PDB file of N, CA and C in Angstrom:
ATOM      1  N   UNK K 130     -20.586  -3.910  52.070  1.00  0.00           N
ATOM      2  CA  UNK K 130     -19.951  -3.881  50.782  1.00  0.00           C
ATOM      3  C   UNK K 130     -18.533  -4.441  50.849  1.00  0.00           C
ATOM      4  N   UNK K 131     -17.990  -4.338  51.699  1.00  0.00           N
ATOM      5  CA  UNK K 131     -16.830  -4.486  52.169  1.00  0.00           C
ATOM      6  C   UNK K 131     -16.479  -6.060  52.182  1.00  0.00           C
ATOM      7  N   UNK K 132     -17.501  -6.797  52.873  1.00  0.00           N
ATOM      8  CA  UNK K 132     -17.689  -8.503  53.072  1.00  0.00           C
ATOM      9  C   UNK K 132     -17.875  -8.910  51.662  1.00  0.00           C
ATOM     10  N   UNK K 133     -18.864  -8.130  51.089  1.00  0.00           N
ATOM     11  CA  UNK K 133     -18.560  -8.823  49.490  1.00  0.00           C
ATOM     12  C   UNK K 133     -18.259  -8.417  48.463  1.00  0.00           C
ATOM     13  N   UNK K 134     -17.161  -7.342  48.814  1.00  0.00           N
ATOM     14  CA  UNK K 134     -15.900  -7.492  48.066  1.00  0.00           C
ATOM     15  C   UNK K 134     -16.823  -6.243  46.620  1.00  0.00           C
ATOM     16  N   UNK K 135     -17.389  -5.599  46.894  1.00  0.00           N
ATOM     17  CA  UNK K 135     -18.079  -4.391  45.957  1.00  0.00           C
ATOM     18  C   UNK K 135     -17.581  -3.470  46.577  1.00  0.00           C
ATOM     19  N   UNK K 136     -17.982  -2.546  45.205  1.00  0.00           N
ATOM     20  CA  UNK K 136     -17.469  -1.318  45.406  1.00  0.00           C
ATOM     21  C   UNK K 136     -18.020  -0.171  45.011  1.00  0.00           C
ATOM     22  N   UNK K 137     -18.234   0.853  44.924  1.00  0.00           N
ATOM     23  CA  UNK K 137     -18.848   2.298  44.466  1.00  0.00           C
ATOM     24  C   UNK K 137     -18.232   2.813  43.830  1.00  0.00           C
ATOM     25  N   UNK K 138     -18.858   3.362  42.364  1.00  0.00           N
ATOM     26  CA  UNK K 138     -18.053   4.338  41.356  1.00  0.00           C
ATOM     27  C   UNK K 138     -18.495   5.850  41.704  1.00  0.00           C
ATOM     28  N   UNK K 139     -17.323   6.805  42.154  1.00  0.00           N
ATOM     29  CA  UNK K 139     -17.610   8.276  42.624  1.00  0.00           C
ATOM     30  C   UNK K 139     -17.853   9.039  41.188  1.00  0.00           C
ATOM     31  N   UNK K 140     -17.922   9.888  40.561  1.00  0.00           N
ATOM     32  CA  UNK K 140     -17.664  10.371  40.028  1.00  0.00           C
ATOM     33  C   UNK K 140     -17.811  12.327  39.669  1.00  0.00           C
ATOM     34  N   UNK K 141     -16.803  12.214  40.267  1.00  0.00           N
ATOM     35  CA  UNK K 141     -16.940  13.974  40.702  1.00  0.00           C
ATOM     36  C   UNK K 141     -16.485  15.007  38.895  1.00  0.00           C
ATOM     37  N   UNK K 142     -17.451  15.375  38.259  1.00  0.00           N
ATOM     38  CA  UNK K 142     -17.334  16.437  37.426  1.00  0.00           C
ATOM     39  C   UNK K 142     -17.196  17.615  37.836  1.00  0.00           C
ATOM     40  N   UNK K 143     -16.120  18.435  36.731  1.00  0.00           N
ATOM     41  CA  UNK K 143     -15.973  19.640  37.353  1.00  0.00           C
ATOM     42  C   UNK K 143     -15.749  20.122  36.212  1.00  0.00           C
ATOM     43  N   UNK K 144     -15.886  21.810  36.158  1.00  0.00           N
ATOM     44  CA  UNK K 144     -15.528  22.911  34.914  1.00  0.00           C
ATOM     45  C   UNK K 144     -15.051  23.742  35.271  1.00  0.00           C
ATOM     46  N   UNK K 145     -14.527  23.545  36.013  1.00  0.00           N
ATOM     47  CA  UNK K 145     -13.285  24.800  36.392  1.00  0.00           C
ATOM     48  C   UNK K 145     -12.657  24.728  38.009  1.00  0.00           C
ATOM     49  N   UNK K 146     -12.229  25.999  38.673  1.00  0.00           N
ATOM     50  CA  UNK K 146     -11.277  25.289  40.102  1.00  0.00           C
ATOM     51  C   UNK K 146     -12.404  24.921  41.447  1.00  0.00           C
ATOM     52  N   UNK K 147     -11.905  24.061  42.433  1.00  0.00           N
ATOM     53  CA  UNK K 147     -12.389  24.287  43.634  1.00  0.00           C
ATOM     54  C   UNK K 147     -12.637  25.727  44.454  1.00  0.00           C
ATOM     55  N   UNK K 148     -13.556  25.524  44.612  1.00  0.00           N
ATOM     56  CA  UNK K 148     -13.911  26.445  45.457  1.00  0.00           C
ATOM     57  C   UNK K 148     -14.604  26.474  46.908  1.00  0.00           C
ATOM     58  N   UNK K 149     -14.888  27.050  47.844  1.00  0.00           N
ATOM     59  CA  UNK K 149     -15.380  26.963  49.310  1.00  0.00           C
ATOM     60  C   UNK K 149     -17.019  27.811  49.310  1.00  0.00           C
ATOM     61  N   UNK K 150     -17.470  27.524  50.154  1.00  0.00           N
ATOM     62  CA  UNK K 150     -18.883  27.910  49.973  1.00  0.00           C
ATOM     63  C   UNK K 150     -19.291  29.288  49.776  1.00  0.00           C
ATOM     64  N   UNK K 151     -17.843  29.950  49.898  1.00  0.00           N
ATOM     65  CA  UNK K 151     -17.647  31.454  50.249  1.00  0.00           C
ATOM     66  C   UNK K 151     -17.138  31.536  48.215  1.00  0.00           C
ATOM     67  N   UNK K 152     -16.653  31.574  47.848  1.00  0.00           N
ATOM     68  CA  UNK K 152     -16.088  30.965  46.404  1.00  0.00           C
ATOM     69  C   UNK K 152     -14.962  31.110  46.756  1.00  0.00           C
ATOM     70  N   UNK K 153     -14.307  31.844  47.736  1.00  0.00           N
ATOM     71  CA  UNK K 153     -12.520  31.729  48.050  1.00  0.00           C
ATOM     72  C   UNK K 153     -11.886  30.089  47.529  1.00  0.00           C
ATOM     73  N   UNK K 154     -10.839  30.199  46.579  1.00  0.00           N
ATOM     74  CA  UNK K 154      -9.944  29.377  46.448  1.00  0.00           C
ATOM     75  C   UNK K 154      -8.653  29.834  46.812  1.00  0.00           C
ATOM     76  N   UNK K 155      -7.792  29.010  46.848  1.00  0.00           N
ATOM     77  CA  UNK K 155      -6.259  28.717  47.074  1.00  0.00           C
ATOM     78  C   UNK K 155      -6.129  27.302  47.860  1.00  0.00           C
ATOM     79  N   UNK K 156      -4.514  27.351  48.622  1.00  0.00           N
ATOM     80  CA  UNK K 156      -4.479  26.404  49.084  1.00  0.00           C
ATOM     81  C   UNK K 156      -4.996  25.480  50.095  1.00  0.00           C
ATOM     82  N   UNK K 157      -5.495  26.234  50.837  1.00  0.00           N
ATOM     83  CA  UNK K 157      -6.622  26.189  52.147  1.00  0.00           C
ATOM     84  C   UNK K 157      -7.623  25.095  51.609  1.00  0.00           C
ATOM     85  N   UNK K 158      -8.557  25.681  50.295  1.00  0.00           N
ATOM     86  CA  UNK K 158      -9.515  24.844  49.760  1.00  0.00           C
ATOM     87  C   UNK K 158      -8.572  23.388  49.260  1.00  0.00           C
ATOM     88  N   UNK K 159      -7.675  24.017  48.252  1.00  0.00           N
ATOM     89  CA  UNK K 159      -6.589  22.846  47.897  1.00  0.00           C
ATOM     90  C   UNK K 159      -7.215  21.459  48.942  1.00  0.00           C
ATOM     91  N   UNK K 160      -6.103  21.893  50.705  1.00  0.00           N
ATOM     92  CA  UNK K 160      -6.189  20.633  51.146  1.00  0.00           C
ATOM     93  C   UNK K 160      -7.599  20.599  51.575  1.00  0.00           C
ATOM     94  N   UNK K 161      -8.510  21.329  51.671  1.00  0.00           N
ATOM     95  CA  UNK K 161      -9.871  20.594  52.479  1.00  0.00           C
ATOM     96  C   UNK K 161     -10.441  19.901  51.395  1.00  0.00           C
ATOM     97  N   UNK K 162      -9.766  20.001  50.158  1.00  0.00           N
ATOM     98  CA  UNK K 162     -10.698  18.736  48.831  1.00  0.00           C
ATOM     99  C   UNK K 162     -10.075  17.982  48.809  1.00  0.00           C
ATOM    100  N   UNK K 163      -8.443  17.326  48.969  1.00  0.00           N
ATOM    101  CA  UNK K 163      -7.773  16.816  49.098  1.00  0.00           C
ATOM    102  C   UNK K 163      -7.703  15.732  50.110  1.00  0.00           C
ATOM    103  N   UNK K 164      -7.958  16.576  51.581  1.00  0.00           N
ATOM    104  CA  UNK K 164      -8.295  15.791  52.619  1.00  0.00           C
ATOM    105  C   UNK K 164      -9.779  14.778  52.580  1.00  0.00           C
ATOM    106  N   UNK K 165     -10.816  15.586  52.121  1.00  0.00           N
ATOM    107  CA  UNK K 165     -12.242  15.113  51.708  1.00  0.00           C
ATOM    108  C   UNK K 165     -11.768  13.628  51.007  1.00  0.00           C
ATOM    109  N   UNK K 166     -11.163  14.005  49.887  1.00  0.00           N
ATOM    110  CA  UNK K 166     -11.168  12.910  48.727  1.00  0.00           C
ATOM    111  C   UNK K 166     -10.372  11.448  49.544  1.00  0.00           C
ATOM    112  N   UNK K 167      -9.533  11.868  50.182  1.00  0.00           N
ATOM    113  CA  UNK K 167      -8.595  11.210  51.028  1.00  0.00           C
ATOM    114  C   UNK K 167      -9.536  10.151  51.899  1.00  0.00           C
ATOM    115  N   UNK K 168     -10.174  11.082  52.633  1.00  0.00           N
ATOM    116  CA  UNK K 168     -11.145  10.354  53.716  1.00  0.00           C
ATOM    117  C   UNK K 168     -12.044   9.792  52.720  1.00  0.00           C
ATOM    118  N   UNK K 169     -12.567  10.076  51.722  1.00  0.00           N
ATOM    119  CA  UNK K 169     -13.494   9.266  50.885  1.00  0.00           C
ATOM    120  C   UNK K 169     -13.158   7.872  50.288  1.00  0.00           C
ATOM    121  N   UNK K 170     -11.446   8.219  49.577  1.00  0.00           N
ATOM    122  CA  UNK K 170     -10.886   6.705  49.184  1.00  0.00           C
ATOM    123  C   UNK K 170     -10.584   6.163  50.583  1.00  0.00           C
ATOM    124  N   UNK K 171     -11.027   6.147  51.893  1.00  0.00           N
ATOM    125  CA  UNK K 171     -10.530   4.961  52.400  1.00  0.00           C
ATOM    126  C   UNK K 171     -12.023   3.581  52.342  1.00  0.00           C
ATOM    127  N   UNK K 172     -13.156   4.287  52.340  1.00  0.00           N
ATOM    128  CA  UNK K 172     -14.094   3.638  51.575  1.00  0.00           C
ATOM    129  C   UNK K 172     -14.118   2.476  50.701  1.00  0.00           C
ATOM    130  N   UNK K 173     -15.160   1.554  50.716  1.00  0.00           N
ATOM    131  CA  UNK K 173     -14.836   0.891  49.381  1.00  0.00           C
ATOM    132  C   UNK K 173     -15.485   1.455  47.828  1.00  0.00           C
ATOM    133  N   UNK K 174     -14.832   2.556  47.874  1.00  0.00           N
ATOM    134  CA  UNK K 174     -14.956   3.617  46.099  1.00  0.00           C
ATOM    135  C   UNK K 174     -14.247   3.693  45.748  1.00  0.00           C
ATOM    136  N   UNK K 175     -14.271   3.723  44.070  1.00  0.00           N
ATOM    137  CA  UNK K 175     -13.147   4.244  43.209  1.00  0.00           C
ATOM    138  C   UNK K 175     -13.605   5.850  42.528  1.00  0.00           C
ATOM    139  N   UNK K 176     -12.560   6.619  42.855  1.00  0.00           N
ATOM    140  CA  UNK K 176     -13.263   8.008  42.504  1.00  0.00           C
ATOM    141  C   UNK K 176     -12.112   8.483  41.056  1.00  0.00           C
ATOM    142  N   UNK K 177     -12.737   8.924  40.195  1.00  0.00           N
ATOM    143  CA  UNK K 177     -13.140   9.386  39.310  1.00  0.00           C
ATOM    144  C   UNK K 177     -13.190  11.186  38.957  1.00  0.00           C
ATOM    145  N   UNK K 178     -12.336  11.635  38.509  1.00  0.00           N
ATOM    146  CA  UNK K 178     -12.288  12.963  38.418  1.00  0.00           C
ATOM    147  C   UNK K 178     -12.312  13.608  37.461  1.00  0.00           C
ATOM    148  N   UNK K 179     -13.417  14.064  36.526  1.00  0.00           N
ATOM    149  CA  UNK K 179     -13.300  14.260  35.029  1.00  0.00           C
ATOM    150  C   UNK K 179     -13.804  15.688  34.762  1.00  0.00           C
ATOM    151  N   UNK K 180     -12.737  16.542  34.184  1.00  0.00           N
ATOM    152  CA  UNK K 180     -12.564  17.874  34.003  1.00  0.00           C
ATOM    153  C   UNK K 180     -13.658  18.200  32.669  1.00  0.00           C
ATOM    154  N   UNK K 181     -14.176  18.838  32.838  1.00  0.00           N
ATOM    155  CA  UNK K 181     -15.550  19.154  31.406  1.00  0.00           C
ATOM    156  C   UNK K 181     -15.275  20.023  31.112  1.00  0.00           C
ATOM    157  N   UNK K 182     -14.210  21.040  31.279  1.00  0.00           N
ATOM    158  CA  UNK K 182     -13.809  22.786  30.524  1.00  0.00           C
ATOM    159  C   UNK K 182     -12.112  22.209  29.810  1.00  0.00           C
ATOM    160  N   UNK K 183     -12.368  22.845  29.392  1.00  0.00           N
ATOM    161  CA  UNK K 183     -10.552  23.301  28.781  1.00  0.00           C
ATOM    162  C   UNK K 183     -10.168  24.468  29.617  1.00  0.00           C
ATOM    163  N   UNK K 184      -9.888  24.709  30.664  1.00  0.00           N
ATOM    164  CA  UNK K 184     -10.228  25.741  31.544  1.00  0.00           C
ATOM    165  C   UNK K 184      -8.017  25.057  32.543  1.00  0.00           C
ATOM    166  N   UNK K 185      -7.232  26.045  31.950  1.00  0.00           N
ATOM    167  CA  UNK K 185      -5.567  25.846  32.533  1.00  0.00           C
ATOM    168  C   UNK K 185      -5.663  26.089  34.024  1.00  0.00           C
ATOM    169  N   UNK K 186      -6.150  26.822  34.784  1.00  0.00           N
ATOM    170  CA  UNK K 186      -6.296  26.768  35.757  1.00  0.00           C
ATOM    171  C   UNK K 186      -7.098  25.464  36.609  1.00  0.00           C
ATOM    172  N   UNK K 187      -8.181  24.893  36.280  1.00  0.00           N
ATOM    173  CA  UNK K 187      -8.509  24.154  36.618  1.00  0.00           C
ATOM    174  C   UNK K 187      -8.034  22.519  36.157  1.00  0.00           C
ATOM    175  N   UNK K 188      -7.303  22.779  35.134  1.00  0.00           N
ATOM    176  CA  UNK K 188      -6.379  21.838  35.138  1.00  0.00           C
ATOM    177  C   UNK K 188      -5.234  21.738  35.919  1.00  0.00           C
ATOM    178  N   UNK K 189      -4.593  22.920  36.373  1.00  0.00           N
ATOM    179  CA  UNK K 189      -3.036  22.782  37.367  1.00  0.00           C
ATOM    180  C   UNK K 189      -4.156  22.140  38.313  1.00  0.00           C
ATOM    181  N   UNK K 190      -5.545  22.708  38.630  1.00  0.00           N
ATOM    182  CA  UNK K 190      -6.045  22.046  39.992  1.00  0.00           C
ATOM    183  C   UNK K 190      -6.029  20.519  40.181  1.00  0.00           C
ATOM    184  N   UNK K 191      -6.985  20.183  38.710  1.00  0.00           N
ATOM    185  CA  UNK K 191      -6.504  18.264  39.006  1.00  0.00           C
ATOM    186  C   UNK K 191      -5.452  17.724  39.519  1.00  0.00           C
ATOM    187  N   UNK K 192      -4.231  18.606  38.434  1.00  0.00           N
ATOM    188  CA  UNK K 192      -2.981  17.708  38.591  1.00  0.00           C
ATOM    189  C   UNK K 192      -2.657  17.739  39.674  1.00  0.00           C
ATOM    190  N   UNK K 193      -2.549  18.885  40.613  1.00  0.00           N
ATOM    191  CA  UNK K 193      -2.350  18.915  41.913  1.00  0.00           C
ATOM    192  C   UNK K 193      -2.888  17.435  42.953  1.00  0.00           C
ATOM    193  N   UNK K 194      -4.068  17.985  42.505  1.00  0.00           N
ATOM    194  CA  UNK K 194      -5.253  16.470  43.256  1.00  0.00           C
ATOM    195  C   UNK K 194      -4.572  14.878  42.929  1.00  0.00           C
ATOM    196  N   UNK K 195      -4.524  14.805  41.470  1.00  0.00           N
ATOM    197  CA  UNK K 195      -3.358  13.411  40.920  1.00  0.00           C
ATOM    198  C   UNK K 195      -2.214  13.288  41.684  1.00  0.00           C
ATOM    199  N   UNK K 196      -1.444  14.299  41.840  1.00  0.00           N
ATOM    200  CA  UNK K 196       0.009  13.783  42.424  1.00  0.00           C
ATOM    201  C   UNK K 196      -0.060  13.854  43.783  1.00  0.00           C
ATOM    202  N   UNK K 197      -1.172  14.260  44.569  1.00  0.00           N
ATOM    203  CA  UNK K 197      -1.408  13.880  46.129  1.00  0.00           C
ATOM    204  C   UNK K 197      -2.192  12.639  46.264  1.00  0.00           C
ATOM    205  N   UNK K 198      -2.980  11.959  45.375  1.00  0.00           N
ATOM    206  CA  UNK K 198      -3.679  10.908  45.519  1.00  0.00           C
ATOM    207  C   UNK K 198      -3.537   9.740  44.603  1.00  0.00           C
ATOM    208  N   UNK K 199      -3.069   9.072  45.041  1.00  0.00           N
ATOM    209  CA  UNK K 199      -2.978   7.530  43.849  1.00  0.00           C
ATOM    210  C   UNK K 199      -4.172   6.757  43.908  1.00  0.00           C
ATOM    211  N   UNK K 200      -4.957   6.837  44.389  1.00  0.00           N
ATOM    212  CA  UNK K 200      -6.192   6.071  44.144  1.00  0.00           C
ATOM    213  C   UNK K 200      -7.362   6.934  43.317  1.00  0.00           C
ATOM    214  N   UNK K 201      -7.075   7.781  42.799  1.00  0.00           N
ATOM    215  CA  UNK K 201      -8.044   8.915  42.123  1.00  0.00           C
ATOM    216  C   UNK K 201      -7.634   8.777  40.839  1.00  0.00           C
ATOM    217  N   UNK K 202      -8.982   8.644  39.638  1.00  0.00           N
ATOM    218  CA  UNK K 202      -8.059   8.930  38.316  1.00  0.00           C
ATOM    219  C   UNK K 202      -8.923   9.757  38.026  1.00  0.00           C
ATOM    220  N   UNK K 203      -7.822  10.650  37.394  1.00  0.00           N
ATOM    221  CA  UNK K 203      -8.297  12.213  36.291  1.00  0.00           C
ATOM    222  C   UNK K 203      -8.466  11.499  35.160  1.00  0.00           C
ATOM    223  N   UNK K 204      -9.379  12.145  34.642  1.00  0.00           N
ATOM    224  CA  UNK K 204      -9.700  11.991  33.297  1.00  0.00           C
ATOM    225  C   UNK K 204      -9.816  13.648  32.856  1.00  0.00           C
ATOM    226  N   UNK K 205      -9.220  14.315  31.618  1.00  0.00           N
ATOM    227  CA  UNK K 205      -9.195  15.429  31.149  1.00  0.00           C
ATOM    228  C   UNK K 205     -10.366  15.814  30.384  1.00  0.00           C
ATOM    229  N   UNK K 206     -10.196  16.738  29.900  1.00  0.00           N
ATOM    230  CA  UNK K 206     -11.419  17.079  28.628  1.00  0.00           C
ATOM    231  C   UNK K 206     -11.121  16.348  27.402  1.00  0.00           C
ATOM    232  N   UNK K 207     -12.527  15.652  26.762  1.00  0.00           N
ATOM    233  CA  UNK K 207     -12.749  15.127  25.356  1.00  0.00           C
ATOM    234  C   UNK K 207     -11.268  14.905  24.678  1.00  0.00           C
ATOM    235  N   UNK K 208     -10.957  16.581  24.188  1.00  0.00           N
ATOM    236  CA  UNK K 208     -10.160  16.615  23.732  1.00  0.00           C
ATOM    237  C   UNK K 208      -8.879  15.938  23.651  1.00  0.00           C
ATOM    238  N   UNK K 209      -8.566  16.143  24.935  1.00  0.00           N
ATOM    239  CA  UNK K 209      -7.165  15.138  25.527  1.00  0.00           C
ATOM    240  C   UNK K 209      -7.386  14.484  25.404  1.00  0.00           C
ATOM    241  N   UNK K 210      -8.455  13.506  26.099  1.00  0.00           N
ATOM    242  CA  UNK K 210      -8.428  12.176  25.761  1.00  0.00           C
ATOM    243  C   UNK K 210      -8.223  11.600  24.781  1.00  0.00           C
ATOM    244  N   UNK K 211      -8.789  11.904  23.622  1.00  0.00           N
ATOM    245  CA  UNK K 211      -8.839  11.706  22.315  1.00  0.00           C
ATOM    246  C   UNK K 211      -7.703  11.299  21.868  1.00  0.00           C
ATOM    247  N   UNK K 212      -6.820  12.587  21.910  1.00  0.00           N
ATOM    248  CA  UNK K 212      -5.309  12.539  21.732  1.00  0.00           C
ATOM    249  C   UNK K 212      -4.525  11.421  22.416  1.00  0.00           C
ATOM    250  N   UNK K 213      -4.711  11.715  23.806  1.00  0.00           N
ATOM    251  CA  UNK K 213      -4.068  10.404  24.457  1.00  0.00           C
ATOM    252  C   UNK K 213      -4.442   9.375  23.937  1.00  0.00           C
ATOM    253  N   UNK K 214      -5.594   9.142  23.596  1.00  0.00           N
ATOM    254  CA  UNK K 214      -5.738   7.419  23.274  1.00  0.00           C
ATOM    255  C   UNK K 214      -5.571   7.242  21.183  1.00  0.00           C
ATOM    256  N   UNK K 215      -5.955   8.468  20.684  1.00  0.00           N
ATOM    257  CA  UNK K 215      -5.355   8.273  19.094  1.00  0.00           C
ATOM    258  C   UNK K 215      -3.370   8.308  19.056  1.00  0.00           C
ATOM    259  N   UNK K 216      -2.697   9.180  19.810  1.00  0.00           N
ATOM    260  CA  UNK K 216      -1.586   8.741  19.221  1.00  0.00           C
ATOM    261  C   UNK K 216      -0.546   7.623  19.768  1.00  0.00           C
ATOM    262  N   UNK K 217      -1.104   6.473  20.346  1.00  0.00           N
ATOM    263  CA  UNK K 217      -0.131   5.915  20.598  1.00  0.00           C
ATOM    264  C   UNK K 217      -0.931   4.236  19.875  1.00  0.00           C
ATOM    265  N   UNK K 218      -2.160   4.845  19.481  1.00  0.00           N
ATOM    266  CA  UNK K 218      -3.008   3.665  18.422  1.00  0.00           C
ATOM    267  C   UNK K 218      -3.581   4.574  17.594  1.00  0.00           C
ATOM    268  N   UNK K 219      -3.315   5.003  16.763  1.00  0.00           N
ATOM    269  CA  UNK K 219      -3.840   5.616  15.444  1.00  0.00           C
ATOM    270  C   UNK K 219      -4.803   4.829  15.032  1.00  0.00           C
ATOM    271  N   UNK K 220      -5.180   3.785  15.153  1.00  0.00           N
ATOM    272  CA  UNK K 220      -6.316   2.759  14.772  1.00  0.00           C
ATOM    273  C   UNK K 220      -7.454   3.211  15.790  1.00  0.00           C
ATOM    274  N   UNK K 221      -7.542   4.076  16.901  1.00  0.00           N
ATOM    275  CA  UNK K 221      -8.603   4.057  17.578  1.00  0.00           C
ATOM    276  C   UNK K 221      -8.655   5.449  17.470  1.00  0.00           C
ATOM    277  N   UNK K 222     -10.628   6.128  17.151  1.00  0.00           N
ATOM    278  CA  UNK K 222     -10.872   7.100  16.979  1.00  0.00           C
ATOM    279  C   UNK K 222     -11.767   7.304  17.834  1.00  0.00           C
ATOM    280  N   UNK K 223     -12.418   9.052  18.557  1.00  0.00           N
ATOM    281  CA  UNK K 223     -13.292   9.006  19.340  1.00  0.00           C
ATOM    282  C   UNK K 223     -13.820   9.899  18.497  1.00  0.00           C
ATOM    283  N   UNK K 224     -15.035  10.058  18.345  1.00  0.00           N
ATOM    284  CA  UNK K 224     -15.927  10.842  18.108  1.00  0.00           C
ATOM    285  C   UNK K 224     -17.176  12.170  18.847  1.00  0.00           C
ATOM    286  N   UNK K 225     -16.438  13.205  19.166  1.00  0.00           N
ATOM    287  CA  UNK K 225     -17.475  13.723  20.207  1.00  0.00           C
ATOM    288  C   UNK K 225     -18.537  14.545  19.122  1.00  0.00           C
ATOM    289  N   UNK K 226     -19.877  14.606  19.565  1.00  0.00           N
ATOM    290  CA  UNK K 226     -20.575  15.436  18.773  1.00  0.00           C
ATOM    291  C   UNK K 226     -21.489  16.032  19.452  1.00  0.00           C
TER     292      UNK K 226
END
């Protein structure tokens, strides 16, 4: 993939925080998804991180994940998006149903 220049779309959904097989979260899990994702973008993938809850906790989790990784894009819930992309073009509407 690499020789011709392709690539793989990841796309990891989630609805709420990381967790370990045990369900223990904190920071521990933090870096072992962090590190994972890390070792994954050196790959030829673009990964993809799109939150499906309105769920504040599992949002501090993305952002966390965003500001340790520049090759990862978050994408939020519906909602946000929406917003993000209606107010800075009021001409573009999304419709979820």
């Amino acid at each position: 993939m690499i020789a011709s220049n392709k690539v793989v779309t990841v796309v990891l959904c989630t609805q709420g925080r990381q967790t370990d097989e045990h369900g223990n979260e904190g920071s521990a899990v933090m870096k072992d998804c962090v590190d994972s994702l890390k070792a994954l973008s050196k790959l030829p993938v673009k990964i993809v991180v799109r939150l499906c809850a309105h769920d504040e906790k599992a949002e501090e989790f993305v952002s966390k994940i965003d500001g340790k990784l520049d090759s990862v894009v978050i994408l939020g819930d519906f909602w946000e998006e929406a917003v993000s992309l209606h107010v800075p073009n009021t001409l573009c509407s999304i419709i979820v149903s």
